[in-house]
CSV table of C-alpha atoms in Angstrom, one decimal:
chain,number,residue,atom,x,y,z
I,202,UNK,CA,91.2,12.0,247.8
I,203,UNK,CA,88.2,10.8,249.8
I,204,UNK,CA,84.8,11.7,248.4
I,205,UNK,CA,82.9,14.1,250.7
I,206,UNK,CA,79.4,15.7,250.7
I,207,UNK,CA,80.8,19.0,249.5
I,208,UNK,CA,82.0,17.2,246.4
I,209,UNK,CA,78.5,15.9,245.7
I,210,UNK,CA,77.2,19.4,246.1
I,211,UNK,CA,79.6,20.5,243.4
I,212,UNK,CA,78.4,17.8,241.0
I,213,UNK,CA,74.8,18.7,241.7
I,214,UNK,CA,75.4,22.4,241.1
I,215,UNK,CA,77.0,21.8,237.7
I,216,UNK,CA,74.1,19.5,236.7
I,217,UNK,CA,71.5,22.0,237.9
I,218,UNK,CA,73.1,25.0,236.2
I,219,UNK,CA,74.3,23.1,233.1
I,220,UNK,CA,77.6,24.9,233.2
I,221,UNK,CA,80.8,24.9,235.2
I,222,UNK,CA,81.0,28.7,234.9
I,223,UNK,CA,77.4,29.1,236.2
I,224,UNK,CA,78.0,26.6,239.0
I,225,UNK,CA,81.1,28.5,240.1
I,226,UNK,CA,79.1,31.7,240.3
I,227,UNK,CA,76.4,29.9,242.3
I,228,UNK,CA,78.9,28.4,244.7
I,229,UNK,CA,80.9,31.7,245.0
I,230,UNK,CA,84.1,30.1,243.6
I,231,UNK,CA,86.5,31.0,240.8
I,232,UNK,CA,85.8,29.0,237.7
I,233,UNK,CA,89.4,27.6,237.4
I,234,UNK,CA,89.2,26.5,241.0
I,235,UNK,CA,85.9,24.7,240.4
I,236,UNK,CA,87.2,23.1,237.3
I,237,UNK,CA,90.3,21.8,239.2
I,238,UNK,CA,88.0,20.4,241.9
I,239,UNK,CA,85.8,18.7,239.4
I,240,UNK,CA,88.8,17.0,237.8
I,241,UNK,CA,89.9,15.7,241.2
I,242,UNK,CA,86.4,14.3,241.8
I,243,UNK,CA,86.4,12.6,238.5
I,244,UNK,CA,89.8,11.1,239.1
I,245,UNK,CA,88.5,9.8,242.5
I,246,UNK,CA,85.4,8.3,240.8
I,247,UNK,CA,87.3,6.8,237.9
I,248,UNK,CA,85.9,8.7,234.9
I,249,UNK,CA,84.3,11.9,233.6
I,250,UNK,CA,81.0,13.0,235.1
I,251,UNK,CA,80.1,15.5,232.4
I,252,UNK,CA,80.4,15.9,228.7
I,253,UNK,CA,81.4,19.5,228.2
I,254,UNK,CA,81.2,21.6,225.1
I,255,UNK,CA,80.1,25.1,224.1
I,256,UNK,CA,76.5,24.3,224.8
I,257,UNK,CA,77.3,23.5,228.4
I,258,UNK,CA,77.8,20.4,230.6
I,259,UNK,CA,75.7,17.3,230.4
I,260,UNK,CA,76.0,14.3,232.8
I,261,UNK,CA,77.6,11.1,231.5
I,262,UNK,CA,76.3,7.7,232.5
I,263,UNK,CA,78.6,7.8,235.5
I,264,UNK,CA,77.5,11.3,236.2
I,265,UNK,CA,73.8,10.3,236.2
I,266,UNK,CA,74.7,7.5,238.7
I,267,UNK,CA,76.5,9.9,241.0
I,268,UNK,CA,73.7,12.5,240.8
I,269,UNK,CA,71.1,9.9,241.6
I,270,UNK,CA,72.9,8.9,244.8
I,271,UNK,CA,73.7,12.5,245.7
I,272,UNK,CA,70.1,13.6,245.4
I,273,UNK,CA,69.3,11.0,248.1
I,274,UNK,CA,72.3,11.5,250.3
I,275,UNK,CA,72.3,15.3,250.5
I,276,UNK,CA,68.7,15.8,251.7
I,277,UNK,CA,69.1,12.9,254.1
I,278,UNK,CA,72.3,14.4,255.6
I,279,UNK,CA,70.6,17.8,255.9
I,280,UNK,CA,67.7,16.2,257.7
I,281,UNK,CA,70.0,14.4,260.1
I,282,UNK,CA,71.9,17.7,260.9
I,283,UNK,CA,68.7,19.6,261.4
I,284,UNK,CA,67.3,16.9,263.8
I,285,UNK,CA,70.6,16.6,265.7
I,286,UNK,CA,70.7,20.4,266.0
I,287,UNK,CA,67.1,20.5,267.4
I,288,UNK,CA,67.9,17.7,269.8
I,289,UNK,CA,71.1,19.2,271.1
I,290,UNK,CA,69.8,22.7,271.2
I,291,UNK,CA,72.5,23.7,268.7
I,292,UNK,CA,70.2,26.2,267.0
I,293,UNK,CA,71.0,28.7,269.6
I,294,UNK,CA,74.0,31.0,269.3
I,295,UNK,CA,77.2,29.1,270.1
I,296,UNK,CA,78.9,29.7,273.4
I,297,UNK,CA,82.3,30.0,271.8
I,298,UNK,CA,83.8,31.8,268.9
I,299,UNK,CA,87.2,30.5,267.8
I,300,UNK,CA,89.0,32.8,265.3
I,301,UNK,CA,92.1,32.2,263.4
I,302,UNK,CA,94.2,34.8,261.6
I,303,UNK,CA,97.1,37.2,262.0
I,304,UNK,CA,97.8,40.8,261.4
I,305,UNK,CA,94.2,41.5,260.7
I,306,UNK,CA,93.1,45.2,261.1
I,307,UNK,CA,89.8,44.2,262.7
I,308,UNK,CA,90.4,41.1,264.9
I,309,UNK,CA,90.7,43.1,268.1
I,310,UNK,CA,87.6,45.2,267.4
I,311,UNK,CA,85.6,42.1,266.3
I,312,UNK,CA,86.5,40.3,269.5
I,313,UNK,CA,85.6,43.4,271.6
I,314,UNK,CA,82.2,43.8,270.0
I,315,UNK,CA,81.3,40.1,270.3
I,316,UNK,CA,82.4,40.0,274.0
I,317,UNK,CA,80.3,43.1,274.7
I,318,UNK,CA,77.2,41.7,273.0
I,319,UNK,CA,77.6,38.2,274.4
I,320,UNK,CA,79.4,38.4,277.8
I,321,UNK,CA,79.0,34.6,278.4
I,322,UNK,CA,80.6,33.6,275.2
I,323,UNK,CA,84.1,32.0,275.1
I,324,UNK,CA,86.2,33.8,272.5
I,325,UNK,CA,89.6,32.5,271.5
I,326,UNK,CA,92.1,33.5,268.8
I,327,UNK,CA,94.8,31.6,267.0
I,328,UNK,CA,97.7,33.1,265.0
I,329,UNK,CA,98.9,31.7,261.7
I,330,UNK,CA,100.4,33.4,258.7
I,331,UNK,CA,99.1,30.6,256.4
I,332,UNK,CA,95.6,30.8,254.8
I,333,UNK,CA,95.8,27.1,254.1
I,334,UNK,CA,96.6,26.2,257.7
I,335,UNK,CA,93.7,28.3,258.9
I,336,UNK,CA,91.3,26.7,256.4
I,337,UNK,CA,92.5,23.2,257.4
I,338,UNK,CA,91.8,24.0,261.1
I,339,UNK,CA,88.3,25.3,260.3
I,340,UNK,CA,87.6,22.2,258.2
I,341,UNK,CA,88.9,20.0,261.0
I,342,UNK,CA,86.6,21.7,263.6
I,343,UNK,CA,89.5,23.2,265.6
I,344,UNK,CA,88.5,26.8,264.6
I,345,UNK,CA,85.1,28.3,263.8
I,346,UNK,CA,86.2,31.2,261.6
I,347,UNK,CA,89.3,32.2,259.6
I,348,UNK,CA,89.9,35.9,259.2
I,349,UNK,CA,92.5,36.6,256.5
I,350,UNK,CA,93.2,38.6,253.4
I,351,UNK,CA,94.0,37.9,249.8
I,352,UNK,CA,95.7,40.1,247.2
I,353,UNK,CA,94.0,41.5,244.1
I,354,UNK,CA,91.4,39.2,242.6
I,355,UNK,CA,92.8,36.0,244.0
I,356,UNK,CA,90.6,33.8,246.2
I,357,UNK,CA,91.3,31.4,249.0
I,358,UNK,CA,91.7,27.7,247.9
I,359,UNK,CA,88.4,25.9,247.2
I,360,UNK,CA,90.0,22.6,248.4
I,361,UNK,CA,88.7,23.0,251.9
I,362,UNK,CA,85.1,23.6,251.2
I,363,UNK,CA,84.8,26.8,253.2
I,364,UNK,CA,82.3,29.6,252.6
I,365,UNK,CA,84.1,33.0,252.3
I,366,UNK,CA,82.6,36.4,252.6
I,367,UNK,CA,84.4,39.5,251.4
I,368,UNK,CA,84.3,42.1,254.2
I,369,UNK,CA,86.2,45.0,252.7
I,370,UNK,CA,88.7,45.9,249.9
I,371,UNK,CA,91.5,48.4,250.7
I,372,UNK,CA,94.3,49.8,248.6
I,373,UNK,CA,97.7,48.6,249.7
I,374,UNK,CA,99.9,51.4,250.9
I,375,UNK,CA,103.6,51.9,251.5
I,376,UNK,CA,105.2,52.5,254.9
I,377,UNK,CA,108.0,55.1,255.0
I,378,UNK,CA,110.1,56.8,257.7
I,379,UNK,CA,109.2,60.5,258.2
I,380,UNK,CA,112.7,61.4,257.0
I,381,UNK,CA,112.1,59.7,253.6
I,382,UNK,CA,112.4,62.0,250.6
I,383,UNK,CA,108.8,61.0,249.5
I,384,UNK,CA,107.2,61.2,252.9
I,385,UNK,CA,105.7,64.6,252.3
I,386,UNK,CA,103.6,63.3,249.3
I,387,UNK,CA,100.0,62.3,249.6
I,388,UNK,CA,100.7,59.5,247.2
I,389,UNK,CA,103.8,57.9,245.7
I,390,UNK,CA,104.3,56.2,242.3
I,391,UNK,CA,105.5,52.6,242.7
I,392,UNK,CA,108.2,53.4,240.1
I,393,UNK,CA,109.6,56.0,242.4
I,394,UNK,CA,110.5,53.3,244.9
I,395,UNK,CA,112.5,51.2,242.4
I,396,UNK,CA,115.8,51.7,244.3
I,397,UNK,CA,114.4,50.9,247.7
I,398,UNK,CA,114.9,47.7,249.7
I,399,UNK,CA,111.8,46.1,251.0
I,400,UNK,CA,110.7,44.2,254.1
I,401,UNK,CA,107.7,42.0,254.5
I,402,UNK,CA,106.2,39.7,257.2
I,403,UNK,CA,106.0,36.0,256.4
I,404,UNK,CA,102.8,34.4,255.0
I,405,UNK,CA,100.4,34.7,252.1
I,406,UNK,CA,100.6,38.4,251.4
I,407,UNK,CA,101.1,40.8,248.4
I,408,UNK,CA,104.8,40.1,248.2
I,409,UNK,CA,104.2,37.1,245.9
I,410,UNK,CA,102.9,37.3,242.4
I,411,UNK,CA,100.9,40.5,242.8
I,412,UNK,CA,103.8,42.7,244.0
I,413,UNK,CA,106.2,41.3,241.4
I,414,UNK,CA,103.6,41.9,238.6
I,415,UNK,CA,102.9,45.4,239.8
I,416,UNK,CA,106.6,46.2,239.9
I,417,UNK,CA,107.0,44.8,236.4
I,418,UNK,CA,104.2,47.0,235.1
I,419,UNK,CA,106.0,49.9,236.7
I,420,UNK,CA,109.2,49.0,234.8
I,421,UNK,CA,111.5,47.5,237.5
I,422,UNK,CA,112.3,44.4,239.5
I,423,UNK,CA,112.3,45.0,243.3
I,424,UNK,CA,115.6,44.9,245.1
I,425,UNK,CA,116.5,42.8,248.2
I,426,UNK,CA,113.6,41.7,250.3
I,427,UNK,CA,114.0,41.2,254.1
I,428,UNK,CA,111.6,39.0,256.0
I,429,UNK,CA,110.7,39.8,259.6
I,430,UNK,CA,107.8,39.8,262.0
I,431,UNK,CA,105.6,43.0,262.2
I,432,UNK,CA,107.8,44.5,265.0
I,433,UNK,CA,110.9,43.8,262.9
I,434,UNK,CA,109.4,45.3,259.8
I,435,UNK,CA,108.6,48.5,261.7
I,436,UNK,CA,112.1,48.7,263.1
I,437,UNK,CA,113.7,48.2,259.7
I,438,UNK,CA,111.5,51.0,258.2
I,439,UNK,CA,112.2,53.2,261.2
I,440,UNK,CA,115.9,52.7,260.7
I,441,UNK,CA,115.7,53.7,257.1
I,442,UNK,CA,117.0,50.3,256.0
I,443,UNK,CA,113.8,49.4,254.0
I,444,UNK,CA,110.3,50.4,253.1
I,445,UNK,CA,107.2,48.1,253.4
I,446,UNK,CA,103.8,47.5,252.1
I,447,UNK,CA,101.0,48.0,254.7
I,448,UNK,CA,97.3,47.9,255.0
I,449,UNK,CA,95.4,51.1,254.7
I,450,UNK,CA,94.2,50.9,258.3
I,451,UNK,CA,97.7,50.2,259.7
I,452,UNK,CA,97.8,51.8,263.1
I,453,UNK,CA,99.9,55.0,263.1
I,454,UNK,CA,103.4,54.6,264.6
I,455,UNK,CA,105.5,57.6,265.7
I,456,UNK,CA,108.2,58.4,263.2
I,457,UNK,CA,106.5,56.5,260.3
I,458,UNK,CA,104.0,57.5,257.7
I,459,UNK,CA,101.7,55.6,255.3
I,460,UNK,CA,101.3,56.8,251.8
I,461,UNK,CA,99.0,55.7,249.0
I,462,UNK,CA,100.5,54.1,245.9
I,463,UNK,CA,99.4,56.2,242.8
I,464,UNK,CA,96.9,54.4,240.7
I,465,UNK,CA,96.3,51.7,243.5
I,466,UNK,CA,98.3,49.0,241.8
I,467,UNK,CA,97.7,46.6,244.7
I,468,UNK,CA,94.4,45.8,246.5
I,469,UNK,CA,93.9,43.8,249.7
I,470,UNK,CA,90.6,42.0,250.2
I,471,UNK,CA,89.7,41.2,253.8
I,472,UNK,CA,87.9,37.8,254.0
I,473,UNK,CA,86.0,35.9,256.6
I,474,UNK,CA,85.6,32.1,256.2
I,475,UNK,CA,83.7,29.3,257.9
I,476,UNK,CA,82.6,25.7,257.1
I,477,UNK,CA,79.1,25.7,255.7
I,478,UNK,CA,78.2,22.5,257.6
I,479,UNK,CA,79.5,23.6,261.0
I,480,UNK,CA,77.5,25.1,263.9
I,481,UNK,CA,79.4,28.4,263.2
I,482,UNK,CA,77.5,28.6,259.9
I,483,UNK,CA,74.2,29.2,261.7
I,484,UNK,CA,75.5,32.5,263.1
I,485,UNK,CA,77.8,33.4,260.3
I,486,UNK,CA,75.6,36.4,259.2
I,487,UNK,CA,75.9,37.8,262.8
I,488,UNK,CA,79.7,37.4,262.7
I,489,UNK,CA,79.9,39.0,259.3
I,490,UNK,CA,77.8,41.9,260.4
I,491,UNK,CA,80.0,42.4,263.5
I,492,UNK,CA,83.1,42.2,261.3
I,493,UNK,CA,81.7,45.0,259.1
I,494,UNK,CA,81.1,47.1,262.1
I,495,UNK,CA,84.6,46.3,263.4
I,496,UNK,CA,86.0,47.4,260.0
I,497,UNK,CA,84.1,50.7,260.3
I,498,UNK,CA,85.5,51.2,263.8
I,499,UNK,CA,89.0,50.7,262.4
I,500,UNK,CA,88.7,53.7,260.2
I,501,UNK,CA,88.3,56.2,263.1
I,502,UNK,CA,92.1,56.8,263.5
I,503,UNK,CA,92.4,57.4,259.7
I,504,UNK,CA,90.4,60.5,258.8
I,505,UNK,CA,92.5,61.1,255.6
I,506,UNK,CA,91.8,57.5,254.4
I,507,UNK,CA,88.1,57.9,255.3
I,508,UNK,CA,88.0,61.0,253.1
I,509,UNK,CA,89.7,59.1,250.3
I,510,UNK,CA,87.0,56.3,250.6
I,511,UNK,CA,84.3,58.9,250.1
I,512,UNK,CA,85.9,59.8,246.7
I,513,UNK,CA,86.6,56.1,245.8
I,514,UNK,CA,83.4,54.1,246.5
I,515,UNK,CA,84.7,51.0,244.8
I,516,UNK,CA,86.8,50.5,248.0
I,517,UNK,CA,85.7,50.0,251.6
I,518,UNK,CA,82.9,47.7,252.8
I,519,UNK,CA,81.9,45.1,250.4
I,520,UNK,CA,78.6,43.9,252.0
I,521,UNK,CA,75.7,45.6,253.7
I,522,UNK,CA,75.6,45.7,257.5
I,523,UNK,CA,72.1,46.0,258.9
I,524,UNK,CA,73.1,48.2,261.8
I,525,UNK,CA,76.1,50.1,263.0
I,526,UNK,CA,78.2,50.4,259.8
I,527,UNK,CA,79.0,53.9,258.5
I,528,UNK,CA,77.0,54.4,255.3
I,529,UNK,CA,79.6,56.8,253.9
I,530,UNK,CA,82.0,53.9,253.3
I,531,UNK,CA,79.6,51.1,252.3
I,532,UNK,CA,79.5,49.7,248.8
I,533,UNK,CA,77.0,47.3,247.3
């Protein structure tokens, strides 16, 4: 592993907070992910940077050396970036927005809003089922933003140094044909689907550990799992050959219904990521705000789900939009 500036920021954050746990909170990372990253940094540098015990983390002699260099390098690099931005005029809004993602409930509305607000902007999209691939492309400068989702309390990998903002949290629902025996219910217990066959799209979704764990808690192991693209998933469900998990804002399809899973055993967190040292970072707040409004737009075809959000304020928007978002579904 090559040492990068983001690694030096991690070391400084741990030294300043005196704790890996507190540093993880400051950096917006999960504590195990930050611990693993620190271990990789220490292997690269050849020794431990901190002595850690119940009282916290204190720099070793090697740690003090690294901190001394980092406290010179980081401000110098920040100054270089600021001067370069002023010289190049990069402080203005970028003329392009390059988004990566797939099967996002808000991508189309996000692009539409940005295009309407900035008609001269060049907006492109790239499809990938892999969160890691999207993160690599953002880190490498080939994309500006990654729009993806994660299941439950998991977080995208910290290895790529991206900043992630949680846009919304939705319960995962089940997609059934109208002819299904449970289709007339408002919600369905996961255990009632124990005999079903399932279909899922490829990629990093809830059909990994989260779904298996939820089924285990419900007392069963899921049967055969088909893998298909979104169109194939819809066709298999429509044919009665399988049922599928789907997002709460899944666009209605004739002949199919979405139903809530009782007790919301699965949650889907919609995330927007960017590299903190890229030009895109300077307008990230604007893009996040636009994403929040796009999410609110996506609720319009789902009045029943919107009514459910009113009764369940722990779901829905996860950040405050300054304008345009529906306050009925906003959470702090």
